[in-house]
mmCIF file of C-alpha atoms in Angstrom:
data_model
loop_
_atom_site.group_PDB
_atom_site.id
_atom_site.type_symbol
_atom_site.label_atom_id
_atom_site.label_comp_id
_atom_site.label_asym_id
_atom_site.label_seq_id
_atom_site.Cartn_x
_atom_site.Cartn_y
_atom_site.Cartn_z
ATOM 1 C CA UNK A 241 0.000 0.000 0.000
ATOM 2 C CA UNK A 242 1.464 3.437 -1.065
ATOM 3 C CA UNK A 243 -0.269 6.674 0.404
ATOM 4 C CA UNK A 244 -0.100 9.461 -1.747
ATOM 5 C CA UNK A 245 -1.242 13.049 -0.414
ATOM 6 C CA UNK A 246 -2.659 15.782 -2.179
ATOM 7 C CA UNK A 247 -2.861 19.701 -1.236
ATOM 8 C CA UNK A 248 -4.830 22.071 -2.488
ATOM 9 C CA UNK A 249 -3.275 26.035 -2.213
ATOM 10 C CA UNK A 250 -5.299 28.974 -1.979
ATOM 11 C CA UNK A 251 -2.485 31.604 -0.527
ATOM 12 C CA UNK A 252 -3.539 31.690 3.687
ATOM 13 C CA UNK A 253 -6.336 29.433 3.010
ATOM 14 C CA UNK A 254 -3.559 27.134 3.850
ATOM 15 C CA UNK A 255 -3.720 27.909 6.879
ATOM 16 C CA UNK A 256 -6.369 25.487 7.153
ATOM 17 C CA UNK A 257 -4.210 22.581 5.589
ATOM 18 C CA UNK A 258 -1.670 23.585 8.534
ATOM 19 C CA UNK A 259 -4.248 22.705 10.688
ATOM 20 C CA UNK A 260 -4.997 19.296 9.563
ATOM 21 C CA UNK A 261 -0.960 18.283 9.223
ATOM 22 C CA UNK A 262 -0.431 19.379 12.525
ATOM 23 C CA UNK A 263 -3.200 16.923 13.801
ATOM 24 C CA UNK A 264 -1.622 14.026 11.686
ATOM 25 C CA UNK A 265 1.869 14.671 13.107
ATOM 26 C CA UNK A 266 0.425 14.345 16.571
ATOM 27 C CA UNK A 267 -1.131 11.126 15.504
ATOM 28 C CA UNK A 268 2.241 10.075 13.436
ATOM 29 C CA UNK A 269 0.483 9.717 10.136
ATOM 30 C CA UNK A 270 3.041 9.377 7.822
ATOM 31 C CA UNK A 271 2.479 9.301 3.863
ATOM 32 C CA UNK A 272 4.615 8.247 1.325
ATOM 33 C CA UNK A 273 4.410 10.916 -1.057
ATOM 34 C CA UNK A 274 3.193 15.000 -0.983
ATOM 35 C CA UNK A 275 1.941 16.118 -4.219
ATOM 36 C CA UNK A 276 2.105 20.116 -3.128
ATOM 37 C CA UNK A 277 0.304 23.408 -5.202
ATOM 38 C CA UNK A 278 1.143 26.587 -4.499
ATOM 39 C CA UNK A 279 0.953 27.214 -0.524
ATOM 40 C CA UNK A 280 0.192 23.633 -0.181
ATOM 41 C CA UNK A 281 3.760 22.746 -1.241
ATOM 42 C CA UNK A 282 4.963 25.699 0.961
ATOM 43 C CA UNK A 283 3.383 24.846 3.949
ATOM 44 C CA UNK A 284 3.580 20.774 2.984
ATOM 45 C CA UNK A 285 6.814 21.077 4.069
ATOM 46 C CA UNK A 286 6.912 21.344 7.383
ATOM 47 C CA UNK A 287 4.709 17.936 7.327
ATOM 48 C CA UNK A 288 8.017 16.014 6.093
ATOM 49 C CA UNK A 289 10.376 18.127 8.022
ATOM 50 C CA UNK A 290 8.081 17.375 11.200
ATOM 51 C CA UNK A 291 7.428 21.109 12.320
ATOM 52 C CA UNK A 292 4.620 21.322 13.917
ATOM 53 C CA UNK A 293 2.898 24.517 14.581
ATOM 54 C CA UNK A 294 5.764 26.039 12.205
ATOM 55 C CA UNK A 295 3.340 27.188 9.287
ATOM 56 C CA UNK A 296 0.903 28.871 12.208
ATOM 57 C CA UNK A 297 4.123 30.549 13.824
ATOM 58 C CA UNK A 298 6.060 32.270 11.106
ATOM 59 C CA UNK A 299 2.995 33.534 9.546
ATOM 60 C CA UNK A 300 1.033 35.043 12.586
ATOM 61 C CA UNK A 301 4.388 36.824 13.531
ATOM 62 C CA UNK A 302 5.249 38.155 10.301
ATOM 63 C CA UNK A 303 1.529 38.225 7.922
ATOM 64 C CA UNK A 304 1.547 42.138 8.479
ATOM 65 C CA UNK A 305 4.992 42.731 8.334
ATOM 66 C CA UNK A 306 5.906 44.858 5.000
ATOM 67 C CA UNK A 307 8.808 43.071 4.420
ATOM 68 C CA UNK A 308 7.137 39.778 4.136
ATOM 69 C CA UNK A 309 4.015 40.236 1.597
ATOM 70 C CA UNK A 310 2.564 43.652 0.905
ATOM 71 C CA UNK A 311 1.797 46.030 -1.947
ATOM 72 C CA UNK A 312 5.565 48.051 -0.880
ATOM 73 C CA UNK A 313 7.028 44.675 -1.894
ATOM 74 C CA UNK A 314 5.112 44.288 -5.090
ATOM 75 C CA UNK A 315 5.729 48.066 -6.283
ATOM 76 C CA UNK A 316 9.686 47.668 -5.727
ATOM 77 C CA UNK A 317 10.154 44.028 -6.575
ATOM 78 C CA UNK A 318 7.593 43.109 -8.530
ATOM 79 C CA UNK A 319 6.471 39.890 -6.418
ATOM 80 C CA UNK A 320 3.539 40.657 -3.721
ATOM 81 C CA UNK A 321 5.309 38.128 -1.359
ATOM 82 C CA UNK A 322 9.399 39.192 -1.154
ATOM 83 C CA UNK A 323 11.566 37.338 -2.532
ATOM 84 C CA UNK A 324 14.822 37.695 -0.248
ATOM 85 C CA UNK A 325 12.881 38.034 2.882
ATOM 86 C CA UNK A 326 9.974 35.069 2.655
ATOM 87 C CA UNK A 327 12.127 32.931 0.595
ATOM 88 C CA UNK A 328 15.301 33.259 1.895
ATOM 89 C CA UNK A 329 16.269 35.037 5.390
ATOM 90 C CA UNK A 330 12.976 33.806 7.308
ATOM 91 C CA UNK A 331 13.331 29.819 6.376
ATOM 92 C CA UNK A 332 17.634 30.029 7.306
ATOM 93 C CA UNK A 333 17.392 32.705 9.986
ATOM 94 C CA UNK A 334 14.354 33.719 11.891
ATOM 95 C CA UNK A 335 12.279 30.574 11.896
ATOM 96 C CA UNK A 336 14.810 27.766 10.328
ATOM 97 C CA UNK A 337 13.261 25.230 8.411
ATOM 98 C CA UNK A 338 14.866 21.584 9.142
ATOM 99 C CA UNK A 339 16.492 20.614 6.163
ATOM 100 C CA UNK A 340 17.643 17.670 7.288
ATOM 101 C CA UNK A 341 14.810 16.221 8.916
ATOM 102 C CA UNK A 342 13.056 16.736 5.365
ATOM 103 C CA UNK A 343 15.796 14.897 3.443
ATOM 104 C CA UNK A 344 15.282 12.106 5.746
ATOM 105 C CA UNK A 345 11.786 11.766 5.589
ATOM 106 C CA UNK A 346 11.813 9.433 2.719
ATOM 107 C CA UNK A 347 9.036 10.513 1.227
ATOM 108 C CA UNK A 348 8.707 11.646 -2.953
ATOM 109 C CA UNK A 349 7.745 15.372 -2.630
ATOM 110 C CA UNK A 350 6.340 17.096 -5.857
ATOM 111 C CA UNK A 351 5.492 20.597 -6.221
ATOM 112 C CA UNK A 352 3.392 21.364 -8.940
ATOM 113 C CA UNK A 353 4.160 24.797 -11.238
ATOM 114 C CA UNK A 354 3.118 26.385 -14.727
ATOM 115 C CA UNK A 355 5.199 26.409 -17.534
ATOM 116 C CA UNK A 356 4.665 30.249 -19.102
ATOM 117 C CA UNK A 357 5.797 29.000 -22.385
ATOM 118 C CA UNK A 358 3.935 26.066 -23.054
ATOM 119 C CA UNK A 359 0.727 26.817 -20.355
ATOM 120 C CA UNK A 360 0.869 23.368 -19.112
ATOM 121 C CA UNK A 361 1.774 21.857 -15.414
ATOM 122 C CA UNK A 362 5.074 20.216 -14.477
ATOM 123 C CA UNK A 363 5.895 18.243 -11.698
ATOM 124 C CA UNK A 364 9.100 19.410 -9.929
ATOM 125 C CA UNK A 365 10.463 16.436 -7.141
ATOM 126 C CA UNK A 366 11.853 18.209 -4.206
ATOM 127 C CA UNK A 367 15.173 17.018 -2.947
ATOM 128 C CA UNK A 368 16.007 19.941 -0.752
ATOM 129 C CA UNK A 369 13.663 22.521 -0.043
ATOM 130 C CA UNK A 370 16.627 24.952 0.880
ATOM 131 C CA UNK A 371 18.541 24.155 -2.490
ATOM 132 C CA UNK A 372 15.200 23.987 -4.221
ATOM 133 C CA UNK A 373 13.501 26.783 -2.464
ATOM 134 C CA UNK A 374 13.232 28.412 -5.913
ATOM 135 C CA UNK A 375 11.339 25.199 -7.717
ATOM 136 C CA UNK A 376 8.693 25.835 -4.305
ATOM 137 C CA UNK A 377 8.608 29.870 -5.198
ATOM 138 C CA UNK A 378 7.806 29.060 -8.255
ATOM 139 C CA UNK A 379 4.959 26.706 -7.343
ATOM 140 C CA UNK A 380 3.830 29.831 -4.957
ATOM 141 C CA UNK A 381 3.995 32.675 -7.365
ATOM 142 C CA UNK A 382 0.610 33.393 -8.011
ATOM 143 C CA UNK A 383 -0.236 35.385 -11.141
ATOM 144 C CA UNK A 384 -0.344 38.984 -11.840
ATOM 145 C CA UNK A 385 1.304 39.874 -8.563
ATOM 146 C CA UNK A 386 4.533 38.103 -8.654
ATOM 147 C CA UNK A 387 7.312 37.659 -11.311
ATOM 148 C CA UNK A 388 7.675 34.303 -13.792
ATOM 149 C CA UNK A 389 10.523 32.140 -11.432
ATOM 150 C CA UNK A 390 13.165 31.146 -13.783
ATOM 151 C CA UNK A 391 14.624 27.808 -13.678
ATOM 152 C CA UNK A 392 17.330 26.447 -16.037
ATOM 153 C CA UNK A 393 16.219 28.679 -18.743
ATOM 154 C CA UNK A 394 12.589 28.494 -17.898
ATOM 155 C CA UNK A 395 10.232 30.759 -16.832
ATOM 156 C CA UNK A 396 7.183 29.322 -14.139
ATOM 157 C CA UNK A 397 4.482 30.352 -12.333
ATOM 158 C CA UNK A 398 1.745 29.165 -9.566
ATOM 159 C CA UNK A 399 1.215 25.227 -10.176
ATOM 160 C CA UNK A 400 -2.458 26.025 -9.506
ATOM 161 C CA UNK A 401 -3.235 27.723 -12.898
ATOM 162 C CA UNK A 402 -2.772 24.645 -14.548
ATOM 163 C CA UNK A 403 -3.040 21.728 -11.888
ATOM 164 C CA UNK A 404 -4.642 22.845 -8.890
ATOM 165 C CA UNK A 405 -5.813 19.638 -7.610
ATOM 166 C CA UNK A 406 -3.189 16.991 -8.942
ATOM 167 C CA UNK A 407 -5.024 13.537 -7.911
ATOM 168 C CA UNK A 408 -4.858 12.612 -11.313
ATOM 169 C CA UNK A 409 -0.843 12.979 -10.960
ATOM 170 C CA UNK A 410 -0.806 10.821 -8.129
ATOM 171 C CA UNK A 411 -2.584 8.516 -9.078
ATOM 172 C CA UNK A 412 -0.668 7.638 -11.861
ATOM 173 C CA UNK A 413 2.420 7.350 -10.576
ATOM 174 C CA UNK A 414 0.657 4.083 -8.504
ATOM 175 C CA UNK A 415 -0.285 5.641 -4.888
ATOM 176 C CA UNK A 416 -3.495 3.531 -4.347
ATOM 177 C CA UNK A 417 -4.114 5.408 -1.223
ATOM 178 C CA UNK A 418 -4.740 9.017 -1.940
ATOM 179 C CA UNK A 419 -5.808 11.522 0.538
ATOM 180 C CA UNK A 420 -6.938 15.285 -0.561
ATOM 181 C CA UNK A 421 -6.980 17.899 1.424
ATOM 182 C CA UNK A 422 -9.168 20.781 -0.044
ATOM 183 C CA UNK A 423 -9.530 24.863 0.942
ATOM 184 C CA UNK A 424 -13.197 25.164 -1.148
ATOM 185 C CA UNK A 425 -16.147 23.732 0.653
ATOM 186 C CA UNK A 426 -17.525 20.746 -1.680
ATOM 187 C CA UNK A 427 -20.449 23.438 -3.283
ATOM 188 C CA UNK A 428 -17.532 26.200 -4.639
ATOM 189 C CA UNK A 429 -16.976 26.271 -8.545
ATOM 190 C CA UNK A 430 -14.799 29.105 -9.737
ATOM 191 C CA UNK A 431 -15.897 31.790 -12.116
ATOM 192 C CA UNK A 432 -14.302 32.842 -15.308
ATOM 193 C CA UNK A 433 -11.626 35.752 -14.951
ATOM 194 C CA UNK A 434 -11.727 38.873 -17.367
ATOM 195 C CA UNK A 435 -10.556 37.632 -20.573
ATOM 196 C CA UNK A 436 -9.172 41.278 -21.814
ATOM 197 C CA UNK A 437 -7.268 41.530 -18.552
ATOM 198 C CA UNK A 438 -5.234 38.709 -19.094
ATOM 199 C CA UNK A 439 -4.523 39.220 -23.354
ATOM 200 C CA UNK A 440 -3.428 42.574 -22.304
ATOM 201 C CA UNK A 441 -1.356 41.659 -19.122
ATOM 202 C CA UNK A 442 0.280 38.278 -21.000
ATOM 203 C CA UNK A 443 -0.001 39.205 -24.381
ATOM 204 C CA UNK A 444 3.640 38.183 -25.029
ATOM 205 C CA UNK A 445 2.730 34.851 -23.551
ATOM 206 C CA UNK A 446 -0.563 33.566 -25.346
ATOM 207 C CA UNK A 447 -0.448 30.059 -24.391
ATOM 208 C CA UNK A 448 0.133 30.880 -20.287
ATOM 209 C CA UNK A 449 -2.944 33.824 -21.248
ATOM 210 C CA UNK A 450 -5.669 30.246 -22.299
ATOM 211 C CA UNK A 451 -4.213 28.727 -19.504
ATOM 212 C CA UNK A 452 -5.700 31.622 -17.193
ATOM 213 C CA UNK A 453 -8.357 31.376 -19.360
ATOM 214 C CA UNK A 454 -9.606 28.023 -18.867
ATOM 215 C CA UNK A 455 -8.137 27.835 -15.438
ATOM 216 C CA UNK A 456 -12.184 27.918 -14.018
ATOM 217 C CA UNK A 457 -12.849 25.386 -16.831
ATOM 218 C CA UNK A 458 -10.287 23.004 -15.812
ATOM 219 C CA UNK A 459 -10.719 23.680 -11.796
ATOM 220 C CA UNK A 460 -14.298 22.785 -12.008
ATOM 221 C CA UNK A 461 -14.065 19.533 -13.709
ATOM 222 C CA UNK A 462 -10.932 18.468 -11.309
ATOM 223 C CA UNK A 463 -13.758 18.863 -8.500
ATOM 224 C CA UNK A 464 -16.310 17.035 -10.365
ATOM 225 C CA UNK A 465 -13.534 14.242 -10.595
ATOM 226 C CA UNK A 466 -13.088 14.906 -7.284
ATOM 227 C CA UNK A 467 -16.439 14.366 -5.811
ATOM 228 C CA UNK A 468 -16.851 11.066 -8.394
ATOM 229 C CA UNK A 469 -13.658 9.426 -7.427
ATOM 230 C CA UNK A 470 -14.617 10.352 -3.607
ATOM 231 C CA UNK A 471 -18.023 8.347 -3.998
ATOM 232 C CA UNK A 472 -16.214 5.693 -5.400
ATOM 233 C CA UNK A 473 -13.925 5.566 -2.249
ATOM 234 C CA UNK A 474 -11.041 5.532 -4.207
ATOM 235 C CA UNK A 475 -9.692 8.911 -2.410
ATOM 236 C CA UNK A 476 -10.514 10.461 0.831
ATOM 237 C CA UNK A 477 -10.952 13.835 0.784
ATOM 238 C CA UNK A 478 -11.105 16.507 3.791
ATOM 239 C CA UNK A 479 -12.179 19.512 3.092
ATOM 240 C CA UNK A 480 -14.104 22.985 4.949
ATOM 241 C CA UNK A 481 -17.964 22.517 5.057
ATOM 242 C CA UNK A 482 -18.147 26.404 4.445
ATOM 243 C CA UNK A 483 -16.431 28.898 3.186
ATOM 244 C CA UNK A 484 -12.880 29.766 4.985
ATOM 245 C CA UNK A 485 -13.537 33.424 6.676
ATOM 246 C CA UNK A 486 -10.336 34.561 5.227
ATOM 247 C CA UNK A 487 -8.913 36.598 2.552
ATOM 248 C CA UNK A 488 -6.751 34.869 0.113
ATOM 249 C CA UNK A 489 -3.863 37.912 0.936
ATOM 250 C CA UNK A 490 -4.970 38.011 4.520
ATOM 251 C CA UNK A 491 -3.106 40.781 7.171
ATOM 252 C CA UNK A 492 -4.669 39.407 10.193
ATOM 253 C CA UNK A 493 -2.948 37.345 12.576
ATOM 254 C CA UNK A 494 -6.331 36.347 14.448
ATOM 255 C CA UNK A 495 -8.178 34.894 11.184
ATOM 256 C CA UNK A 496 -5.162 33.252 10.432
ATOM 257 C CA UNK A 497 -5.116 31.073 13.868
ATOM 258 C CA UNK A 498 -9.280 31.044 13.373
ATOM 259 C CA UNK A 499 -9.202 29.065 9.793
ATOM 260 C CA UNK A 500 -6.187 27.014 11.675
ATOM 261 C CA UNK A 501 -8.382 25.742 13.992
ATOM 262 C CA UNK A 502 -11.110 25.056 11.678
ATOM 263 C CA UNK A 503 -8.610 22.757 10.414
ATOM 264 C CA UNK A 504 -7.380 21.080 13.968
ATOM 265 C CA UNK A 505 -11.272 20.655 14.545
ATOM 266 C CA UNK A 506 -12.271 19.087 11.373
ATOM 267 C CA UNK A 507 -8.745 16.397 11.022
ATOM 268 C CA UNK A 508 -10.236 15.563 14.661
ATOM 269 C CA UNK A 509 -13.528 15.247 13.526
ATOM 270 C CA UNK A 510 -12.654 12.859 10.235
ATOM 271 C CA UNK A 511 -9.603 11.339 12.162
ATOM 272 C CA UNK A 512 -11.634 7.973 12.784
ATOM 273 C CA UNK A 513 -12.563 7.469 8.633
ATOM 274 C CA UNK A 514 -9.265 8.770 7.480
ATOM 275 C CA UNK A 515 -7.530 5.886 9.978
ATOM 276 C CA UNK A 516 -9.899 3.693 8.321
ATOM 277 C CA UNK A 517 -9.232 4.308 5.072
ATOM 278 C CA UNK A 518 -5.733 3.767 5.631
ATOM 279 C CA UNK A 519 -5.348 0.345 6.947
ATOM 280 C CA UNK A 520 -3.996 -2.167 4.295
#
């Protein structure tokens, strides 16, 4: 039996996914692979690296801090979340992400981005999320507000334009276990974005420009899938019953730790099926 794991992102809707880990690494609920999107690959981590309340911590302390995400950061960099500061000095220096423990997790670990040439999702294996920390920004850097990542001679953005649920990924690489872990409530379909906006904003990238597109188009059918492979019982899925009360660029520490919880209450709450579903 091979457990795969799925996460969802949706920026500090994640902090409801942080939730839920935390609960599984108090139960020692191990998987043997994290396919990640966007902040579910960011915060994801701290699942292999076994960091518990790490995702909560750094992001209370630093969600209304200028240097960390804000519109300053976005005029004078060009990414809405900064680069050297979110990236780089708050994962080595001010809260250190274990390195080590992740590498010795054992566990594949895939972070999904967007190729901006060719508008289709690739599947980046993480090794090393501090020598790979840029394949995981890339995964994270959501469109119109951040620059394309560029990685050997490629340019990539937010895995969630183009694969924002990833079961189908898992699956086929032979996890016959596969748990999803969701930041929509099961009724939530996602509207079509202004198609002008995005010619005129990617023109010089037409094929990333359909991707945006169709990005509702393709969303909504991976939750159809979702719901038909869940009745099925061929995945187990967790996700909010309502709508998160949170902005996806949220500034408050307090509805961060309140969509947290929502998560610790409802990886209780399923805790009993999910073991279930995970027995060989």
């Amino acid at each position: 039996m091979k457990i795969g794991l799925v996460l969802e992102g949706g920026a500090m809707r994640g902090m409801y996914t942080s939730g839920i880990l935390d609960v599984w690494m108090d139960q020692g609920i191990r998987v043997d692979a994290l396919f990640g999107v966007s902040a579910g690959a960011l915060f994801g981590l701290n699942l292999f690296s076994g960091q518990r309340g790490r995702a909560l911590r750094y992001n209370k302390k630093y969600i209304a801090d200028k240097r960390y995400m804000s519109v300053h950061s976005l005029v004078t960099t060009g990414d809405l979340f900064n680069r050297e500061f979110a990236y780089y000095r708050l994962p080595n220096e001010l809260d250190p992400f274990d390195d080590a423990a992740f590498k010795a997790y054992g566990g594949e670990f895939v972070a999904v981005v967007t190729n901006v040439e060719t508008g289709e999702p690739e599947y980046l294996r993480i090794r090393s999320a501090v020598d790979q920390i840029e394949d995981l920004r890339a995964s994270a850097s959501m469109p119109f507000v951040s620059k394309f990542v560029e990685l050997n001679g490629k340019k990539y953005l937010d895995g969630g334009i183009t694969d924002s649920i990833p079961v189908r990924a898992c699956l086929k690489r032979g996890y016959d276990r596969v748990v999803v872990v969701l930041t929509r409530p099961a009724d939530y379909r996602k509207k079509p974005m202004k198609r002008a906006l995005i010619r005129a904003y990617y023109h010089r990238y037409p094929l990333l420009a359909d991707a945006l597109i169709h990005r509702h188009e393709r969303y909504n059918a991976q939750c159809e899938e979702v719901v038909r492979l869940e009745k099925e019982g061929r995945i187990f899925v967790i996700r909010p019953e309502t709508a998160l009360p949170i902005a996806r660029i949220e500034r408050r520490p307090e509805k961060l730790q309140e969509v947290y919880d929502r998560g610790v209450a409802d990886a209780q709450k399923r805790l009993p099926e999910l073991l279930e579903y995970l027995k060989p």
